[in-house]
PDB file of C-alpha atoms in Angstrom:
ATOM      1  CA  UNK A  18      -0.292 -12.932  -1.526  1.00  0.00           C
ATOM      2  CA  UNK A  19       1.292 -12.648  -5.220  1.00  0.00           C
ATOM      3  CA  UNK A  20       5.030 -11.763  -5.526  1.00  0.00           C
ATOM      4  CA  UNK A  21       6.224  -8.695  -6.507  1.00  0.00           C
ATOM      5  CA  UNK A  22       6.683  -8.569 -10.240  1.00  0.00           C
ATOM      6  CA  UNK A  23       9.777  -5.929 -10.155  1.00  0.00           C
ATOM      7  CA  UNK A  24      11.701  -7.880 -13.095  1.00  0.00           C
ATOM      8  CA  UNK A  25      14.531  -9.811 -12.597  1.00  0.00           C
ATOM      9  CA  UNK A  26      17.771  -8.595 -13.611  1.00  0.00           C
ATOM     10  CA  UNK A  27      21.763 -10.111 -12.987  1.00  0.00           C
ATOM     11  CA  UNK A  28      22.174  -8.551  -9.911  1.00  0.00           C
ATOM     12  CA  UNK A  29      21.433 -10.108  -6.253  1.00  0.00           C
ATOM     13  CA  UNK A  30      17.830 -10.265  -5.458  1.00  0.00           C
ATOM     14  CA  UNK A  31      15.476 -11.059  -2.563  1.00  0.00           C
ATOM     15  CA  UNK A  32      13.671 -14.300  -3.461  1.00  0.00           C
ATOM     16  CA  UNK A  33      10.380 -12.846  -2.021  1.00  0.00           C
ATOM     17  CA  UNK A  34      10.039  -9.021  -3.287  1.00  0.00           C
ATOM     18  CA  UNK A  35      12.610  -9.195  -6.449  1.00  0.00           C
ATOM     19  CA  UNK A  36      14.053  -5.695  -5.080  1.00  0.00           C
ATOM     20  CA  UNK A  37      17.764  -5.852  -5.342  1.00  0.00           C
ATOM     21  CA  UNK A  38      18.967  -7.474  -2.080  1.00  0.00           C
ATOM     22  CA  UNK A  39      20.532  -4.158  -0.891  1.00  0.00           C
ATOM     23  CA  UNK A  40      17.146  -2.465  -1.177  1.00  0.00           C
ATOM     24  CA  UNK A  41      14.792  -4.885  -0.075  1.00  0.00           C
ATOM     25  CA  UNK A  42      13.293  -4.493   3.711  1.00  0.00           C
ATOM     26  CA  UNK A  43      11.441  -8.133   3.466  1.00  0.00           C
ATOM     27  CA  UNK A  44      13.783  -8.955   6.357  1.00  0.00           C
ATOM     28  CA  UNK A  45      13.635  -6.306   8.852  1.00  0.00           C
ATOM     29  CA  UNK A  46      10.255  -7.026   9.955  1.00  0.00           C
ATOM     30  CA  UNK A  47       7.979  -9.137  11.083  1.00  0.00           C
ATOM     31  CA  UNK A  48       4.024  -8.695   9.924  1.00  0.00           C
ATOM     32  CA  UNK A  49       2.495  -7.196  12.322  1.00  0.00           C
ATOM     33  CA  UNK A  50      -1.101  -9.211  14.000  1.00  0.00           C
ATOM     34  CA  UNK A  51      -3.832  -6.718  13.866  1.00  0.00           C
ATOM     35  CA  UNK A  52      -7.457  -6.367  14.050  1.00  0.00           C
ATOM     36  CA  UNK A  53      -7.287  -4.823  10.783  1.00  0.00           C
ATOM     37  CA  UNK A  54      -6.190  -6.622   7.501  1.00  0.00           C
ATOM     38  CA  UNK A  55      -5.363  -4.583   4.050  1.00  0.00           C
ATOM     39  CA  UNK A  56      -6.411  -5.937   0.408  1.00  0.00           C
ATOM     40  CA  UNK A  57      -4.124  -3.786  -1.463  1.00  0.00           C
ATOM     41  CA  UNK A  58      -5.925  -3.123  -4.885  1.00  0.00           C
ATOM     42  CA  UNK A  59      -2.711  -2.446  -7.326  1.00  0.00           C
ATOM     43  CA  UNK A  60      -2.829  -1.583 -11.057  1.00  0.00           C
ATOM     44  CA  UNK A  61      -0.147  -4.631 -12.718  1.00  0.00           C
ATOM     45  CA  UNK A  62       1.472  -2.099 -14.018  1.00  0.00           C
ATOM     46  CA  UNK A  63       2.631  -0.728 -10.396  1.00  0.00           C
ATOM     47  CA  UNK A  64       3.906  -3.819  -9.022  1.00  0.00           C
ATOM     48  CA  UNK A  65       6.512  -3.724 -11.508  1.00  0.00           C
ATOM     49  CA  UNK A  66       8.173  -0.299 -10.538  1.00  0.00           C
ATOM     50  CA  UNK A  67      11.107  -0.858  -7.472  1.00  0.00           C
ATOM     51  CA  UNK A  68       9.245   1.929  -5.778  1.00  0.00           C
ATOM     52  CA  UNK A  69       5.666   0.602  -5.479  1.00  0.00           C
ATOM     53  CA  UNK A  70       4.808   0.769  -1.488  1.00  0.00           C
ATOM     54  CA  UNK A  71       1.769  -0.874  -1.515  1.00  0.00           C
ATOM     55  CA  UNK A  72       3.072  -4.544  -1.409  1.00  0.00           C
ATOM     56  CA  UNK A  73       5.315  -3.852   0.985  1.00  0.00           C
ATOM     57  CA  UNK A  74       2.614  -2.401   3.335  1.00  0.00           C
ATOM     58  CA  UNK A  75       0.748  -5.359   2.823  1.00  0.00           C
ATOM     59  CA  UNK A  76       3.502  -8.025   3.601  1.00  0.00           C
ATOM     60  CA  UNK A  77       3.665  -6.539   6.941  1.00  0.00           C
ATOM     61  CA  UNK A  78       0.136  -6.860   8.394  1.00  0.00           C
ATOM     62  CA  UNK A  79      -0.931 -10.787   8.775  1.00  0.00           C
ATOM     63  CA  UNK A  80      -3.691 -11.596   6.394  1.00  0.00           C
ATOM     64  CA  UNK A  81      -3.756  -9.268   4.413  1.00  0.00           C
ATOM     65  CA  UNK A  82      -3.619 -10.028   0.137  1.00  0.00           C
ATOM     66  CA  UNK A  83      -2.311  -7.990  -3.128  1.00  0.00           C
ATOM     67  CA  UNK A  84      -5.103  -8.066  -5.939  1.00  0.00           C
ATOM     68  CA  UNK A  85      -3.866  -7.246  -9.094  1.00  0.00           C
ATOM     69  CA  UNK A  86      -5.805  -5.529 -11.813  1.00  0.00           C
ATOM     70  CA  UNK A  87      -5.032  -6.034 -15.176  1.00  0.00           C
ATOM     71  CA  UNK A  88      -3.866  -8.750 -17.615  1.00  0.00           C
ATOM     72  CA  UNK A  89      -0.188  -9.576 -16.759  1.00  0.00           C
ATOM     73  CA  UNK A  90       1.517 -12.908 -18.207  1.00  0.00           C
ATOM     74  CA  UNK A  91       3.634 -15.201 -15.876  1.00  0.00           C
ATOM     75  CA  UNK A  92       7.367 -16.858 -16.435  1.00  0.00           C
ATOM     76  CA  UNK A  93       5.928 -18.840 -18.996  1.00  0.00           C
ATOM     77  CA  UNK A  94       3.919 -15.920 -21.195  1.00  0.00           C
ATOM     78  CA  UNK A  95       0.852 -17.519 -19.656  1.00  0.00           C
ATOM     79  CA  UNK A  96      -1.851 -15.145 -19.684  1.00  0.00           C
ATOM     80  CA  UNK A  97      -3.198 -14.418 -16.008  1.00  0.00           C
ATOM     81  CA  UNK A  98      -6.599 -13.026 -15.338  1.00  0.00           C
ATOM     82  CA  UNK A  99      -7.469  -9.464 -14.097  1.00  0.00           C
ATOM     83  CA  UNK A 100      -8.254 -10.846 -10.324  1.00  0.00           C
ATOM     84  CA  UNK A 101     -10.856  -8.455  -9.069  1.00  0.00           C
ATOM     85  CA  UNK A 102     -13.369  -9.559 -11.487  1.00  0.00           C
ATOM     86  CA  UNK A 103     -15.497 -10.780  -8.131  1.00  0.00           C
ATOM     87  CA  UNK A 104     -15.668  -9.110  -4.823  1.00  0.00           C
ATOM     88  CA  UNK A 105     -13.408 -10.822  -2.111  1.00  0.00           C
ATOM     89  CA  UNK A 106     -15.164 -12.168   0.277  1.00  0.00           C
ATOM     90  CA  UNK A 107     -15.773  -9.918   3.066  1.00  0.00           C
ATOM     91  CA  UNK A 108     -17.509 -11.920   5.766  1.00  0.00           C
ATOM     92  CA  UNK A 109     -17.359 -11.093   9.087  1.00  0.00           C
ATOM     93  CA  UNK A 110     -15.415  -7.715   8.420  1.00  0.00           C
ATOM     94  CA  UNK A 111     -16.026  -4.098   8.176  1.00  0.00           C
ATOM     95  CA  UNK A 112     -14.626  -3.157   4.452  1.00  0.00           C
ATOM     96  CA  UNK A 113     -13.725   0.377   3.782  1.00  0.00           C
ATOM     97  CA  UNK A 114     -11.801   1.703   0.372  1.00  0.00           C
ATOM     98  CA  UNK A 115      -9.398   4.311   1.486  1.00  0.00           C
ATOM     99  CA  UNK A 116     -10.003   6.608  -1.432  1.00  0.00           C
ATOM    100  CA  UNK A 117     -10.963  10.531  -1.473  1.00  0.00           C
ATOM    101  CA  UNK A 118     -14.466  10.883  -2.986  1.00  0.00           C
ATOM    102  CA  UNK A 119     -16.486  13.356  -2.405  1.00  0.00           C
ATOM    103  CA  UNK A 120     -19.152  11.403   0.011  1.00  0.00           C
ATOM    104  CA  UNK A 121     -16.156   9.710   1.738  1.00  0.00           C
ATOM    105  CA  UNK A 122     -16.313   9.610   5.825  1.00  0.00           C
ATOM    106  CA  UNK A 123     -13.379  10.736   7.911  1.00  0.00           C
ATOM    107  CA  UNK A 124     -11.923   7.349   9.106  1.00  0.00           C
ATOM    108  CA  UNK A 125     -12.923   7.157  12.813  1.00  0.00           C
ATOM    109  CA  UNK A 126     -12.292   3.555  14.786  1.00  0.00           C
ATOM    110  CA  UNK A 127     -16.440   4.173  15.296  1.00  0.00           C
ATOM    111  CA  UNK A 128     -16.768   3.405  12.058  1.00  0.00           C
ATOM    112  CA  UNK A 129     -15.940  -0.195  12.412  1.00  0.00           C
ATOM    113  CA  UNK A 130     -18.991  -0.519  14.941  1.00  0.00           C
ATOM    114  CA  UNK A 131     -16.796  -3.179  16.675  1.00  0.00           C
ATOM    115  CA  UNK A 132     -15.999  -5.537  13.744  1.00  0.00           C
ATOM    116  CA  UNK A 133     -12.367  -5.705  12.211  1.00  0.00           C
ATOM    117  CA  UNK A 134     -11.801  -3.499   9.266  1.00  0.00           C
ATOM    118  CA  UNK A 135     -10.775  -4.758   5.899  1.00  0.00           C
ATOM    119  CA  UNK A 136      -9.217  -1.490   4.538  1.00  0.00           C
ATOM    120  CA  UNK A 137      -8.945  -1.742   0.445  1.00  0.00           C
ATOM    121  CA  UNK A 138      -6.459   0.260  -0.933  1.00  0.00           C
ATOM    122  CA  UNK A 139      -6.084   1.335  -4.690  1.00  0.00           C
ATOM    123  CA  UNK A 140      -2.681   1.023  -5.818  1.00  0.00           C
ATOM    124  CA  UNK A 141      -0.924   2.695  -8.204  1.00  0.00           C
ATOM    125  CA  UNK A 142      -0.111   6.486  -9.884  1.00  0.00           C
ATOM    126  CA  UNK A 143      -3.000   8.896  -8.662  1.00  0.00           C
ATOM    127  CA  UNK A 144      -4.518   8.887 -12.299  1.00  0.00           C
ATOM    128  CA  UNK A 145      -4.530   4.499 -12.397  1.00  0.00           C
ATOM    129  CA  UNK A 146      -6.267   4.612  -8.820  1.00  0.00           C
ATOM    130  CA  UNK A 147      -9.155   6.633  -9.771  1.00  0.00           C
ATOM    131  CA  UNK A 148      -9.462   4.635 -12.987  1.00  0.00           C
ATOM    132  CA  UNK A 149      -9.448   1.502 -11.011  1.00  0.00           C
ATOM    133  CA  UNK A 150     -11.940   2.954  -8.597  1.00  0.00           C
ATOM    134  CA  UNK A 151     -14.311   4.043 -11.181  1.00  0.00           C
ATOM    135  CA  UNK A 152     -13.850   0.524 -13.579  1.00  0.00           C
ATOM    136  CA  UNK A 153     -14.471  -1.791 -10.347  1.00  0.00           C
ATOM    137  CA  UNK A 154     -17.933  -2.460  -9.252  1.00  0.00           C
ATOM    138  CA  UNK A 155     -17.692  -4.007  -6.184  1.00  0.00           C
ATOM    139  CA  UNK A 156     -15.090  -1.372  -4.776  1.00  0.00           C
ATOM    140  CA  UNK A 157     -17.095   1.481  -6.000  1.00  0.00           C
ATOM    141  CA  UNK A 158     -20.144   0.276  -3.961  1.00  0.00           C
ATOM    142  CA  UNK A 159     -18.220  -0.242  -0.464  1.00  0.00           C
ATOM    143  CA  UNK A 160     -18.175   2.445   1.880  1.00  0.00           C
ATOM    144  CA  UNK A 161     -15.336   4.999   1.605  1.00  0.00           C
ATOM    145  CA  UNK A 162     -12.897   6.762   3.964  1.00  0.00           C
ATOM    146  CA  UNK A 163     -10.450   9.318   3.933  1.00  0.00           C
ATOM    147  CA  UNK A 164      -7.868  10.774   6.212  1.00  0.00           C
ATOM    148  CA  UNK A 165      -7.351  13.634   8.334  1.00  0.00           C
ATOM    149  CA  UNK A 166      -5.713  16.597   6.463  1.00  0.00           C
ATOM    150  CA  UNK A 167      -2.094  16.825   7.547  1.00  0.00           C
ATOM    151  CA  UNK A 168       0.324  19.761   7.064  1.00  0.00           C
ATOM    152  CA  UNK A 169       3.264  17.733   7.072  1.00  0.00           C
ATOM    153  CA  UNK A 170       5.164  16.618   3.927  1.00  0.00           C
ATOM    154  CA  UNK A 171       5.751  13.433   2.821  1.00  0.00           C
ATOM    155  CA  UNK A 172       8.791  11.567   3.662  1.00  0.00           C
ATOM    156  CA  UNK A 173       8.121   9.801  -0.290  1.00  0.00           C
ATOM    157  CA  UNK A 174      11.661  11.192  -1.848  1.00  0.00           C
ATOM    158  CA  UNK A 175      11.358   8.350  -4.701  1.00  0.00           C
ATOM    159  CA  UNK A 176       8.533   9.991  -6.611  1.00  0.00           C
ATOM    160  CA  UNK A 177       7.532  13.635  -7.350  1.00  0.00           C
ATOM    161  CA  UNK A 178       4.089  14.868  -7.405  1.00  0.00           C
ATOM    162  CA  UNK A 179       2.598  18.111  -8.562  1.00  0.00           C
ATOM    163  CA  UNK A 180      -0.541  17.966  -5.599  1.00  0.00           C
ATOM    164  CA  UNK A 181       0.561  19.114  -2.174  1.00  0.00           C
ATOM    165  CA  UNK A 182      -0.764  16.800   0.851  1.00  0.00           C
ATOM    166  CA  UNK A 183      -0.324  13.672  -0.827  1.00  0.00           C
ATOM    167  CA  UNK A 184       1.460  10.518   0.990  1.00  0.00           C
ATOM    168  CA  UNK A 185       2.564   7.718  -0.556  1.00  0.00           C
ATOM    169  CA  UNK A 186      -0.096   4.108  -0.503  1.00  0.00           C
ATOM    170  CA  UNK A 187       2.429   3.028   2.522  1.00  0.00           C
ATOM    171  CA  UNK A 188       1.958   6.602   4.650  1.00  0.00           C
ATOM    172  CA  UNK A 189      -1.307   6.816   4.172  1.00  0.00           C
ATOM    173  CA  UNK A 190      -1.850   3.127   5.126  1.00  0.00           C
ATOM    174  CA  UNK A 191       0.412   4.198   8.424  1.00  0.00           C
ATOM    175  CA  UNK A 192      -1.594   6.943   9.308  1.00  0.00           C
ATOM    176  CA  UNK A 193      -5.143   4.663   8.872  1.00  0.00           C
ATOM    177  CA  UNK A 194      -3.741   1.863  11.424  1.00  0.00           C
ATOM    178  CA  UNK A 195      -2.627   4.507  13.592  1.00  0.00           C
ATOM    179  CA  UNK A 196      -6.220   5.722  13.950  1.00  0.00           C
ATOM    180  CA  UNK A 197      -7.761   2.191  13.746  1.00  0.00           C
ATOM    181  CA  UNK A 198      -5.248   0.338  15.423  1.00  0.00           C
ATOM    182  CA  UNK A 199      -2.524   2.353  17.382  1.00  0.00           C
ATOM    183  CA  UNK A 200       0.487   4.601  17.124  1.00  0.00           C
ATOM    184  CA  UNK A 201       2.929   1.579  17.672  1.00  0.00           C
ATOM    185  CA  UNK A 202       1.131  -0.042  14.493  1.00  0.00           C
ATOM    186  CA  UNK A 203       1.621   3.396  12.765  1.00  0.00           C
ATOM    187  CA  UNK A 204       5.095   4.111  13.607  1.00  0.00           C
ATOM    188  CA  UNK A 205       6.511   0.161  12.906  1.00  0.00           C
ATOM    189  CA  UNK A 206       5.083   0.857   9.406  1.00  0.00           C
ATOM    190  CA  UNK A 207       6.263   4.042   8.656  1.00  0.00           C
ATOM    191  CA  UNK A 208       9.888   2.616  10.135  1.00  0.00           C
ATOM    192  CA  UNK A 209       9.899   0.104   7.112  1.00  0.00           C
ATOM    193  CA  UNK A 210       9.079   2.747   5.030  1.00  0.00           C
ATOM    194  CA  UNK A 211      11.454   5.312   5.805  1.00  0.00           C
ATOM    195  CA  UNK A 212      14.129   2.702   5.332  1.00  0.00           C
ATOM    196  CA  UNK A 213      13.166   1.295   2.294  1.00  0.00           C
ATOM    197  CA  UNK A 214      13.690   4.922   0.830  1.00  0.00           C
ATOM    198  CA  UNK A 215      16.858   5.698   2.588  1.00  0.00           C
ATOM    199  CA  UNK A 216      18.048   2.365   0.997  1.00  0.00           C
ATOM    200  CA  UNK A 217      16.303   3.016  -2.321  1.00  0.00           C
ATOM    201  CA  UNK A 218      17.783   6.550  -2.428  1.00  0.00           C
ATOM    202  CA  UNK A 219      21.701   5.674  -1.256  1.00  0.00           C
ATOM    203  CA  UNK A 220      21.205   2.722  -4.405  1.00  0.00           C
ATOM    204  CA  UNK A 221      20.456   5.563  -6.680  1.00  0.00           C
ATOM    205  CA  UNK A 222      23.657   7.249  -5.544  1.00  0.00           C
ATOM    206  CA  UNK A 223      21.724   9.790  -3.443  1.00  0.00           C
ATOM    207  CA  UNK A 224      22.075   9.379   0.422  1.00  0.00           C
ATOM    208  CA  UNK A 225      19.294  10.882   2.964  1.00  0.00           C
ATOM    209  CA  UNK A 226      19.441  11.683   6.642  1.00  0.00           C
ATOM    210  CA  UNK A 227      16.755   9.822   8.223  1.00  0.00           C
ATOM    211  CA  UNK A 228      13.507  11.449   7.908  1.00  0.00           C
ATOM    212  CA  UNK A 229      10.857  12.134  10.927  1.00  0.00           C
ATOM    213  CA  UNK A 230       7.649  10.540  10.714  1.00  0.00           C
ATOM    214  CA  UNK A 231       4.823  11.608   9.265  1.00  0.00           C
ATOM    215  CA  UNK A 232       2.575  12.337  11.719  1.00  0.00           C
ATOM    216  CA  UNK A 233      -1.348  13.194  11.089  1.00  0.00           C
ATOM    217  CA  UNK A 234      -1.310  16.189  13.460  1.00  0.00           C
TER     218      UNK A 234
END
């Protein structure tokens, strides 16, 4: 799995996600061993905001990998390649790109017709993700799932959006292993999430009561 690329700065930082050390939730959990694994798709300019999700989701389900797409340069200005030229190798798994179009399924566990899922994930702002989507071969080809409509809000106080009913890429992650995997696997993630914002928000001066989780009904 790559590193988060949040950029260094003088203050005290974890070693593995680069969030400041008061933020960062690398610590609080362990990854979780599923059935299903996650290949978080991010845009390289996401992994360098402090309140991209998506890595953080993936850290905490075993075997499961951050792609990035993009050019990005290393410490040493080296240039890196965009590195979902080629399709990951999906052998002996079910892959399904969690993504709204218009012919996408409802996720059901039936859809896995018994094999574990690799769920692929675009990461990023909601305009990057479709742009990904649409600019990626192999993802656009893969069969694609969305989620149940919820009425509840999302618990995502570090960004605003403009569309109602959207979750962030680490609540809508929660809410797919909770229907392919099981409401403890839901609610450990959304725990981890929750308190990365409570911490992320009390950092930024402004303190929340712990939110409920989002649930799907």
């Amino acid at each position: 799995m790559v590193r988060a690329r949040v950029a260094l700065r003088s203050a005290p930082r974890c070693a593995i996600c680069a969030r400041l050390a008061k933020i960062c939730v690398c610590h609080d959990a362990e990854p979780m061993q599923l059935r299903t694994r996650l290949c978080v798709v991010a845009h390289v300019l996401e992994l360098e905001k402090t309140t991209n999700t998506g890595w953080v989701a993936a850290r905490m389900v075993a075997g499961s990998e951050v792609l990035v797409h993009g050019r990005r340069f290393n410490s040493e200005d080296a240039l890196i390649r965009d590195e979902i030229a080629s399709e990951p190798d999906f052998t002996g798994w079910r892959p399904m790109v969690l993504f709204p179009t218009e012919n996408a399924a409802l996720l059901t566990p039936a859809l896995a017709d018994g094999l574990p899922v690799t769920l692929i994930i675009p990461d990023g702002t909601w305009a990057q993700a479709r742009r990904m989507h649409n600019r990626i071969p192999w993802m656009a080809a893969l069969p694609h799932v969305t989620l149940p409509h919820t009425d509840r809000r999302s618990g995502y106080l570090l960004r605003t959006s403009d569309r109602e009913n959207r979750v962030s890429t680490m609540e809508a992650i929660a809410i797919a292993l909770g229907i392919l995997e099981s409401q403890a696997a839901e609610s450990e993630m959304l725990r981890i999430f929750q308190l990365l914002v409570r911490r992320t928000m009390a950092a930024r001066g402004t303190p929340v009561a712990n939110e409920k989780p989002l649930r799907t009904a």
